[in-house]
């Protein structure tokens, strides 16, 4: 069994844990930055119709919602829209 696992690892059938963890961590950072950037972009786009005060409020709401979603994803692996904790 050990030889079979070693052969799978050498042939690329299995991935090293450290590599998987590194790639997932990198993906999580990219996802976080992308979603936060999207929130900022949407609030900037909304500024033209909302005005400065409402735009700032909308931007905070977008940021808070994105941060909440990311936290839920990190802790539970899923985002539950509209569910109270």
mmCIF file of N, CA, C and O in Angstrom:
data_model
loop_
_atom_site.group_PDB
_atom_site.id
_atom_site.type_symbol
_atom_site.label_atom_id
_atom_site.label_comp_id
_atom_site.label_asym_id
_atom_site.label_seq_id
_atom_site.Cartn_x
_atom_site.Cartn_y
_atom_site.Cartn_z
ATOM 1 N N UNK A 1 0.834 -1.202 0.000
ATOM 2 C CA UNK A 1 0.000 0.000 0.000
ATOM 3 C C UNK A 1 0.871 1.255 0.000
ATOM 4 O O UNK A 1 0.574 2.206 -0.719
ATOM 5 N N UNK A 2 1.918 1.259 0.784
ATOM 6 C CA UNK A 2 2.816 2.416 0.836
ATOM 7 C C UNK A 2 3.470 2.650 -0.521
ATOM 8 O O UNK A 2 3.617 3.794 -0.965
ATOM 9 N N UNK A 3 3.863 1.562 -1.201
ATOM 10 C CA UNK A 3 4.476 1.692 -2.523
ATOM 11 C C UNK A 3 3.478 2.251 -3.532
ATOM 12 O O UNK A 3 3.833 3.064 -4.394
ATOM 13 N N UNK A 4 2.219 1.833 -3.421
ATOM 14 C CA UNK A 4 1.182 2.343 -4.326
ATOM 15 C C UNK A 4 0.980 3.839 -4.126
ATOM 16 O O UNK A 4 0.882 4.607 -5.094
ATOM 17 N N UNK A 5 0.924 4.265 -2.883
ATOM 18 C CA UNK A 5 0.759 5.698 -2.581
ATOM 19 C C UNK A 5 1.969 6.473 -3.087
ATOM 20 O O UNK A 5 1.820 7.549 -3.690
ATOM 21 N N UNK A 6 3.171 5.925 -2.879
ATOM 22 C CA UNK A 6 4.393 6.591 -3.353
ATOM 23 C C UNK A 6 4.362 6.711 -4.883
ATOM 24 O O UNK A 6 4.704 7.756 -5.434
ATOM 25 N N UNK A 7 3.953 5.668 -5.571
ATOM 26 C CA UNK A 7 3.862 5.711 -7.034
ATOM 27 C C UNK A 7 2.844 6.745 -7.504
ATOM 28 O O UNK A 7 3.074 7.464 -8.477
ATOM 29 N N UNK A 8 1.703 6.827 -6.820
ATOM 30 C CA UNK A 8 0.695 7.832 -7.175
ATOM 31 C C UNK A 8 1.247 9.239 -6.957
ATOM 32 O O UNK A 8 1.009 10.137 -7.762
ATOM 33 N N UNK A 9 1.962 9.429 -5.867
ATOM 34 C CA UNK A 9 2.553 10.732 -5.575
ATOM 35 C C UNK A 9 3.571 11.110 -6.647
ATOM 36 O O UNK A 9 3.561 12.233 -7.169
ATOM 37 N N UNK A 10 4.421 10.176 -7.006
ATOM 38 C CA UNK A 10 5.445 10.446 -8.014
ATOM 39 C C UNK A 10 4.855 10.680 -9.401
ATOM 40 O O UNK A 10 5.395 11.458 -10.190
ATOM 41 N N UNK A 11 3.744 10.025 -9.702
ATOM 42 C CA UNK A 11 3.132 10.194 -11.022
ATOM 43 C C UNK A 11 2.173 11.380 -11.077
ATOM 44 O O UNK A 11 1.567 11.651 -12.110
ATOM 45 N N UNK A 12 2.022 12.076 -9.970
ATOM 46 C CA UNK A 12 1.135 13.237 -9.950
ATOM 47 C C UNK A 12 -0.287 12.893 -9.569
ATOM 48 O O UNK A 12 -1.162 13.741 -9.619
ATOM 49 N N UNK A 13 -0.529 11.642 -9.197
ATOM 50 C CA UNK A 13 -1.873 11.215 -8.793
ATOM 51 C C UNK A 13 -2.263 11.754 -7.429
ATOM 52 O O UNK A 13 -3.435 11.916 -7.138
ATOM 53 N N UNK A 14 -1.278 12.059 -6.616
ATOM 54 C CA UNK A 14 -1.519 12.653 -5.299
ATOM 55 C C UNK A 14 -0.710 13.941 -5.202
ATOM 56 O O UNK A 14 0.355 14.062 -5.807
ATOM 57 N N UNK A 15 -1.205 14.865 -4.439
ATOM 58 C CA UNK A 15 -0.504 16.131 -4.255
ATOM 59 C C UNK A 15 0.017 16.215 -2.827
ATOM 60 O O UNK A 15 -0.615 15.707 -1.900
ATOM 61 N N UNK A 16 1.130 16.876 -2.676
ATOM 62 C CA UNK A 16 1.680 17.074 -1.337
ATOM 63 C C UNK A 16 0.803 18.070 -0.581
ATOM 64 O O UNK A 16 0.330 19.062 -1.146
ATOM 65 N N UNK A 17 0.598 17.784 0.682
ATOM 66 C CA UNK A 17 -0.267 18.607 1.524
ATOM 67 C C UNK A 17 0.189 20.069 1.528
ATOM 68 O O UNK A 17 -0.611 20.986 1.417
ATOM 69 N N UNK A 18 1.476 20.290 1.658
ATOM 70 C CA UNK A 18 2.010 21.648 1.730
ATOM 71 C C UNK A 18 1.675 22.442 0.471
ATOM 72 O O UNK A 18 1.339 23.624 0.543
ATOM 73 N N UNK A 19 1.747 21.778 -0.669
ATOM 74 C CA UNK A 19 1.444 22.445 -1.943
ATOM 75 C C UNK A 19 -0.043 22.805 -2.026
ATOM 76 O O UNK A 19 -0.407 23.896 -2.455
ATOM 77 N N UNK A 20 -0.898 21.891 -1.612
ATOM 78 C CA UNK A 20 -2.341 22.139 -1.638
ATOM 79 C C UNK A 20 -2.691 23.280 -0.695
ATOM 80 O O UNK A 20 -3.446 24.194 -1.050
ATOM 81 N N UNK A 21 -2.129 23.258 0.508
ATOM 82 C CA UNK A 21 -2.394 24.314 1.493
ATOM 83 C C UNK A 21 -1.920 25.659 0.955
ATOM 84 O O UNK A 21 -2.630 26.668 1.058
ATOM 85 N N UNK A 22 -0.732 25.692 0.347
ATOM 86 C CA UNK A 22 -0.205 26.942 -0.201
ATOM 87 C C UNK A 22 -1.106 27.475 -1.308
ATOM 88 O O UNK A 22 -1.440 28.661 -1.340
ATOM 89 N N UNK A 23 -1.539 26.600 -2.206
ATOM 90 C CA UNK A 23 -2.390 27.042 -3.306
ATOM 91 C C UNK A 23 -3.754 27.516 -2.807
ATOM 92 O O UNK A 23 -4.285 28.511 -3.313
ATOM 93 N N UNK A 24 -4.309 26.832 -1.832
ATOM 94 C CA UNK A 24 -5.594 27.276 -1.271
ATOM 95 C C UNK A 24 -5.459 28.614 -0.558
ATOM 96 O O UNK A 24 -6.327 29.480 -0.659
ATOM 97 N N UNK A 25 -4.369 28.795 0.167
ATOM 98 C CA UNK A 25 -4.132 30.065 0.855
ATOM 99 C C UNK A 25 -3.993 31.192 -0.158
ATOM 100 O O UNK A 25 -4.593 32.267 -0.006
ATOM 101 N N UNK A 26 -3.228 30.954 -1.225
ATOM 102 C CA UNK A 26 -3.066 31.967 -2.266
ATOM 103 C C UNK A 26 -4.401 32.296 -2.928
ATOM 104 O O UNK A 26 -4.713 33.461 -3.177
ATOM 105 N N UNK A 27 -5.202 31.264 -3.195
ATOM 106 C CA UNK A 27 -6.514 31.480 -3.802
ATOM 107 C C UNK A 27 -7.409 32.299 -2.871
ATOM 108 O O UNK A 27 -8.125 33.202 -3.324
ATOM 109 N N UNK A 28 -7.359 32.005 -1.576
ATOM 110 C CA UNK A 28 -8.190 32.736 -0.612
ATOM 111 C C UNK A 28 -7.812 34.215 -0.585
ATOM 112 O O UNK A 28 -8.690 35.088 -0.514
ATOM 113 N N UNK A 29 -6.540 34.512 -0.645
ATOM 114 C CA UNK A 29 -6.090 35.911 -0.657
ATOM 115 C C UNK A 29 -6.569 36.612 -1.926
ATOM 116 O O UNK A 29 -7.084 37.736 -1.878
ATOM 117 N N UNK A 30 -6.430 35.935 -3.058
ATOM 118 C CA UNK A 30 -6.876 36.523 -4.329
ATOM 119 C C UNK A 30 -8.387 36.731 -4.325
ATOM 120 O O UNK A 30 -8.889 37.777 -4.748
ATOM 121 N N UNK A 31 -9.128 35.748 -3.817
ATOM 122 C CA UNK A 31 -10.587 35.866 -3.749
ATOM 123 C C UNK A 31 -10.995 37.037 -2.864
ATOM 124 O O UNK A 31 -11.855 37.845 -3.237
ATOM 125 N N UNK A 32 -10.360 37.168 -1.711
ATOM 126 C CA UNK A 32 -10.684 38.263 -0.792
ATOM 127 C C UNK A 32 -10.431 39.616 -1.450
ATOM 128 O O UNK A 32 -11.293 40.492 -1.429
ATOM 129 N N UNK A 33 -9.263 39.782 -2.044
ATOM 130 C CA UNK A 33 -8.935 41.057 -2.695
ATOM 131 C C UNK A 33 -9.880 41.355 -3.859
ATOM 132 O O UNK A 33 -10.304 42.497 -4.047
ATOM 133 N N UNK A 34 -10.207 40.335 -4.609
ATOM 134 C CA UNK A 34 -11.095 40.524 -5.764
ATOM 135 C C UNK A 34 -12.490 40.932 -5.319
ATOM 136 O O UNK A 34 -13.083 41.856 -5.894
ATOM 137 N N UNK A 35 -13.034 40.246 -4.316
ATOM 138 C CA UNK A 35 -14.380 40.579 -3.855
ATOM 139 C C UNK A 35 -14.431 41.947 -3.196
ATOM 140 O O UNK A 35 -15.395 42.696 -3.388
ATOM 141 N N UNK A 36 -13.409 42.293 -2.432
ATOM 142 C CA UNK A 36 -13.383 43.622 -1.833
ATOM 143 C C UNK A 36 -13.240 44.696 -2.904
ATOM 144 O O UNK A 36 -13.866 45.758 -2.813
ATOM 145 N N UNK A 37 -12.451 44.432 -3.931
ATOM 146 C CA UNK A 37 -12.331 45.371 -5.047
ATOM 147 C C UNK A 37 -13.637 45.523 -5.804
ATOM 148 O O UNK A 37 -14.000 46.621 -6.227
ATOM 149 N N UNK A 38 -14.366 44.416 -5.956
ATOM 150 C CA UNK A 38 -15.665 44.465 -6.610
ATOM 151 C C UNK A 38 -16.634 45.342 -5.825
ATOM 152 O O UNK A 38 -17.363 46.150 -6.400
ATOM 153 N N UNK A 39 -16.635 45.198 -4.506
ATOM 154 C CA UNK A 39 -17.503 46.028 -3.666
ATOM 155 C C UNK A 39 -17.195 47.501 -3.834
ATOM 156 O O UNK A 39 -18.100 48.338 -3.947
ATOM 157 N N UNK A 40 -15.914 47.845 -3.865
ATOM 158 C CA UNK A 40 -15.513 49.251 -4.048
ATOM 159 C C UNK A 40 -15.933 49.751 -5.428
ATOM 160 O O UNK A 40 -16.420 50.875 -5.563
ATOM 161 N N UNK A 41 -15.740 48.913 -6.436
ATOM 162 C CA UNK A 41 -16.121 49.295 -7.804
ATOM 163 C C UNK A 41 -17.627 49.542 -7.903
ATOM 164 O O UNK A 41 -18.076 50.534 -8.493
ATOM 165 N N UNK A 42 -18.421 48.659 -7.311
ATOM 166 C CA UNK A 42 -19.872 48.826 -7.358
ATOM 167 C C UNK A 42 -20.313 50.082 -6.617
ATOM 168 O O UNK A 42 -21.213 50.797 -7.070
ATOM 169 N N UNK A 43 -19.697 50.372 -5.489
ATOM 170 C CA UNK A 43 -20.090 51.581 -4.757
ATOM 171 C C UNK A 43 -19.679 52.834 -5.520
ATOM 172 O O UNK A 43 -20.394 53.835 -5.500
ATOM 173 N N UNK A 44 -18.558 52.792 -6.231
ATOM 174 C CA UNK A 44 -18.161 53.930 -7.064
ATOM 175 C C UNK A 44 -19.141 54.129 -8.214
ATOM 176 O O UNK A 44 -19.502 55.262 -8.545
ATOM 177 N N UNK A 45 -19.575 53.033 -8.810
ATOM 178 C CA UNK A 45 -20.549 53.114 -9.898
ATOM 179 C C UNK A 45 -21.882 53.672 -9.394
ATOM 180 O O UNK A 45 -22.548 54.441 -10.080
ATOM 181 N N UNK A 46 -22.265 53.286 -8.182
ATOM 182 C CA UNK A 46 -23.536 53.743 -7.616
ATOM 183 C C UNK A 46 -23.479 55.202 -7.193
ATOM 184 O O UNK A 46 -24.521 55.856 -7.073
ATOM 185 N N UNK A 47 -22.287 55.730 -6.984
ATOM 186 C CA UNK A 47 -22.139 57.112 -6.523
ATOM 187 C C UNK A 47 -22.777 58.108 -7.488
ATOM 188 O O UNK A 47 -23.290 59.151 -7.070
ATOM 189 N N UNK A 48 -22.768 57.788 -8.759
ATOM 190 C CA UNK A 48 -23.323 58.706 -9.755
ATOM 191 C C UNK A 48 -24.820 58.912 -9.562
ATOM 192 O O UNK A 48 -25.345 59.984 -9.852
ATOM 193 N N UNK A 49 -25.518 57.907 -9.052
ATOM 194 C CA UNK A 49 -26.962 58.031 -8.878
ATOM 195 C C UNK A 49 -27.372 58.221 -7.419
ATOM 196 O O UNK A 49 -28.462 58.723 -7.158
ATOM 197 N N UNK A 50 -26.516 57.834 -6.477
ATOM 198 C CA UNK A 50 -26.899 57.916 -5.065
ATOM 199 C C UNK A 50 -26.520 59.231 -4.403
ATOM 200 O O UNK A 50 -27.167 59.643 -3.455
ATOM 201 N N UNK A 51 -25.465 59.827 -4.831
ATOM 202 C CA UNK A 51 -24.953 60.999 -4.145
ATOM 203 C C UNK A 51 -23.904 60.566 -3.131
ATOM 204 O O UNK A 51 -23.793 59.391 -2.772
ATOM 205 N N UNK A 52 -23.120 61.526 -2.625
ATOM 206 C CA UNK A 52 -21.966 61.181 -1.795
ATOM 207 C C UNK A 52 -22.311 60.477 -0.467
ATOM 208 O O UNK A 52 -21.684 59.495 -0.112
ATOM 209 N N UNK A 53 -23.313 60.949 0.241
ATOM 210 C CA UNK A 53 -23.650 60.355 1.538
ATOM 211 C C UNK A 53 -24.187 58.946 1.379
ATOM 212 O O UNK A 53 -23.731 58.012 2.046
ATOM 213 N N UNK A 54 -25.144 58.774 0.494
ATOM 214 C CA UNK A 54 -25.712 57.445 0.255
ATOM 215 C C UNK A 54 -24.674 56.499 -0.354
ATOM 216 O O UNK A 54 -24.687 55.303 -0.065
ATOM 217 N N UNK A 55 -23.801 57.052 -1.171
ATOM 218 C CA UNK A 55 -22.764 56.231 -1.780
ATOM 219 C C UNK A 55 -21.822 55.667 -0.716
ATOM 220 O O UNK A 55 -21.438 54.498 -0.769
ATOM 221 N N UNK A 56 -21.446 56.499 0.256
ATOM 222 C CA UNK A 56 -20.586 56.019 1.346
ATOM 223 C C UNK A 56 -21.302 54.953 2.167
ATOM 224 O O UNK A 56 -20.717 53.939 2.541
ATOM 225 N N UNK A 57 -22.566 55.177 2.444
ATOM 226 C CA UNK A 57 -23.352 54.188 3.188
ATOM 227 C C UNK A 57 -23.446 52.870 2.403
ATOM 228 O O UNK A 57 -23.273 51.798 2.960
ATOM 229 N N UNK A 58 -23.691 52.985 1.106
ATOM 230 C CA UNK A 58 -23.756 51.805 0.248
ATOM 231 C C UNK A 58 -22.405 51.085 0.220
ATOM 232 O O UNK A 58 -22.337 49.859 0.291
ATOM 233 N N UNK A 59 -21.328 51.840 0.134
ATOM 234 C CA UNK A 59 -19.987 51.257 0.132
ATOM 235 C C UNK A 59 -19.696 50.500 1.419
ATOM 236 O O UNK A 59 -19.122 49.402 1.377
ATOM 237 N N UNK A 60 -20.088 51.076 2.557
ATOM 238 C CA UNK A 60 -19.905 50.375 3.838
ATOM 239 C C UNK A 60 -20.743 49.107 3.886
ATOM 240 O O UNK A 60 -20.281 48.063 4.354
ATOM 241 N N UNK A 61 -21.980 49.195 3.400
ATOM 242 C CA UNK A 61 -22.849 48.020 3.374
ATOM 243 C C UNK A 61 -22.249 46.920 2.491
ATOM 244 O O UNK A 61 -22.231 45.747 2.877
ATOM 245 N N UNK A 62 -21.746 47.302 1.322
ATOM 246 C CA UNK A 62 -21.106 46.327 0.431
ATOM 247 C C UNK A 62 -19.895 45.697 1.115
ATOM 248 O O UNK A 62 -19.726 44.479 1.096
ATOM 249 N N UNK A 63 -19.056 46.525 1.726
ATOM 250 C CA UNK A 63 -17.861 46.021 2.405
ATOM 251 C C UNK A 63 -18.213 45.082 3.543
ATOM 252 O O UNK A 63 -17.611 44.013 3.688
ATOM 253 N N UNK A 64 -19.197 45.475 4.353
ATOM 254 C CA UNK A 64 -19.622 44.632 5.474
ATOM 255 C C UNK A 64 -20.192 43.302 4.982
ATOM 256 O O UNK A 64 -19.915 42.248 5.558
ATOM 257 N N UNK A 65 -20.998 43.352 3.922
ATOM 258 C CA UNK A 65 -21.605 42.137 3.380
ATOM 259 C C UNK A 65 -20.535 41.203 2.822
ATOM 260 O O UNK A 65 -20.564 39.991 3.063
ATOM 261 N N UNK A 66 -19.575 41.761 2.113
ATOM 262 C CA UNK A 66 -18.488 40.950 1.554
ATOM 263 C C UNK A 66 -17.650 40.348 2.664
ATOM 264 O O UNK A 66 -17.318 39.158 2.641
ATOM 265 N N UNK A 67 -17.314 41.151 3.679
ATOM 266 C CA UNK A 67 -16.528 40.631 4.798
ATOM 267 C C UNK A 67 -17.277 39.531 5.539
ATOM 268 O O UNK A 67 -16.680 38.521 5.935
ATOM 269 N N UNK A 68 -18.580 39.703 5.720
ATOM 270 C CA UNK A 68 -19.395 38.673 6.376
ATOM 271 C C UNK A 68 -19.407 37.385 5.555
ATOM 272 O O UNK A 68 -19.266 36.286 6.098
ATOM 273 N N UNK A 69 -19.543 37.531 4.249
ATOM 274 C CA UNK A 69 -19.547 36.352 3.381
ATOM 275 C C UNK A 69 -18.207 35.630 3.434
ATOM 276 O O UNK A 69 -18.152 34.399 3.541
ATOM 277 N N UNK A 70 -17.117 36.388 3.398
ATOM 278 C CA UNK A 70 -15.789 35.775 3.469
ATOM 279 C C UNK A 70 -15.569 35.073 4.801
ATOM 280 O O UNK A 70 -14.985 33.991 4.857
ATOM 281 N N UNK A 71 -16.040 35.681 5.880
ATOM 282 C CA UNK A 71 -15.903 35.061 7.192
ATOM 283 C C UNK A 71 -16.694 33.756 7.265
ATOM 284 O O UNK A 71 -16.204 32.746 7.766
ATOM 285 N N UNK A 72 -17.920 33.778 6.746
ATOM 286 C CA UNK A 72 -18.720 32.552 6.732
ATOM 287 C C UNK A 72 -18.054 31.470 5.893
ATOM 288 O O UNK A 72 -18.033 30.301 6.282
ATOM 289 N N UNK A 73 -17.512 31.862 4.758
ATOM 290 C CA UNK A 73 -16.817 30.890 3.910
ATOM 291 C C UNK A 73 -15.605 30.302 4.633
ATOM 292 O O UNK A 73 -15.345 29.101 4.549
ATOM 293 N N UNK A 74 -14.879 31.156 5.341
ATOM 294 C CA UNK A 74 -13.687 30.688 6.046
ATOM 295 C C UNK A 74 -14.044 29.749 7.199
ATOM 296 O O UNK A 74 -13.358 28.758 7.430
ATOM 297 N N UNK A 75 -15.123 30.056 7.901
ATOM 298 C CA UNK A 75 -15.480 29.266 9.091
ATOM 299 C C UNK A 75 -16.345 28.059 8.780
ATOM 300 O O UNK A 75 -16.185 26.996 9.380
ATOM 301 N N UNK A 76 -17.271 28.221 7.835
ATOM 302 C CA UNK A 76 -18.258 27.173 7.584
ATOM 303 C C UNK A 76 -18.149 26.545 6.197
ATOM 304 O O UNK A 76 -18.775 25.529 5.927
ATOM 305 N N UNK A 77 -17.409 27.186 5.307
ATOM 306 C CA UNK A 77 -17.268 26.660 3.958
ATOM 307 C C UNK A 77 -18.422 27.005 3.038
ATOM 308 O O UNK A 77 -18.474 26.543 1.898
ATOM 309 N N UNK A 78 -19.365 27.817 3.521
ATOM 310 C CA UNK A 78 -20.531 28.189 2.715
ATOM 311 C C UNK A 78 -21.025 29.560 3.181
ATOM 312 O O UNK A 78 -20.885 29.929 4.341
ATOM 313 N N UNK A 79 -21.585 30.321 2.240
ATOM 314 C CA UNK A 79 -22.198 31.609 2.579
ATOM 315 C C UNK A 79 -23.699 31.440 2.575
ATOM 316 O O UNK A 79 -24.289 31.003 1.591
ATOM 317 N N UNK A 80 -24.311 31.767 3.682
ATOM 318 C CA UNK A 80 -25.764 31.663 3.819
ATOM 319 C C UNK A 80 -26.352 33.073 3.751
ATOM 320 O O UNK A 80 -26.393 33.782 4.733
ATOM 321 N N UNK A 81 -26.802 33.457 2.567
ATOM 322 C CA UNK A 81 -27.357 34.787 2.344
ATOM 323 C C UNK A 81 -28.610 34.989 3.184
ATOM 324 O O UNK A 81 -29.522 34.174 3.167
ATOM 325 N N UNK A 82 -28.621 36.088 3.913
ATOM 326 C CA UNK A 82 -29.828 36.492 4.638
ATOM 327 C C UNK A 82 -30.103 35.738 5.929
ATOM 328 O O UNK A 82 -31.094 36.005 6.591
ATOM 329 N N UNK A 83 -29.247 34.827 6.311
ATOM 330 C CA UNK A 83 -29.473 34.092 7.560
ATOM 331 C C UNK A 83 -28.763 34.803 8.695
ATOM 332 O O UNK A 83 -27.599 35.170 8.592
ATOM 333 N N UNK A 84 -29.484 35.011 9.776
ATOM 334 C CA UNK A 84 -28.884 35.603 10.959
ATOM 335 C C UNK A 84 -28.072 34.547 11.695
ATOM 336 O O UNK A 84 -28.385 33.374 11.662
ATOM 337 N N UNK A 85 -27.033 35.021 12.385
ATOM 338 C CA UNK A 85 -26.196 34.078 13.123
ATOM 339 C C UNK A 85 -26.818 33.729 14.448
ATOM 340 O O UNK A 85 -27.585 34.332 15.030
#
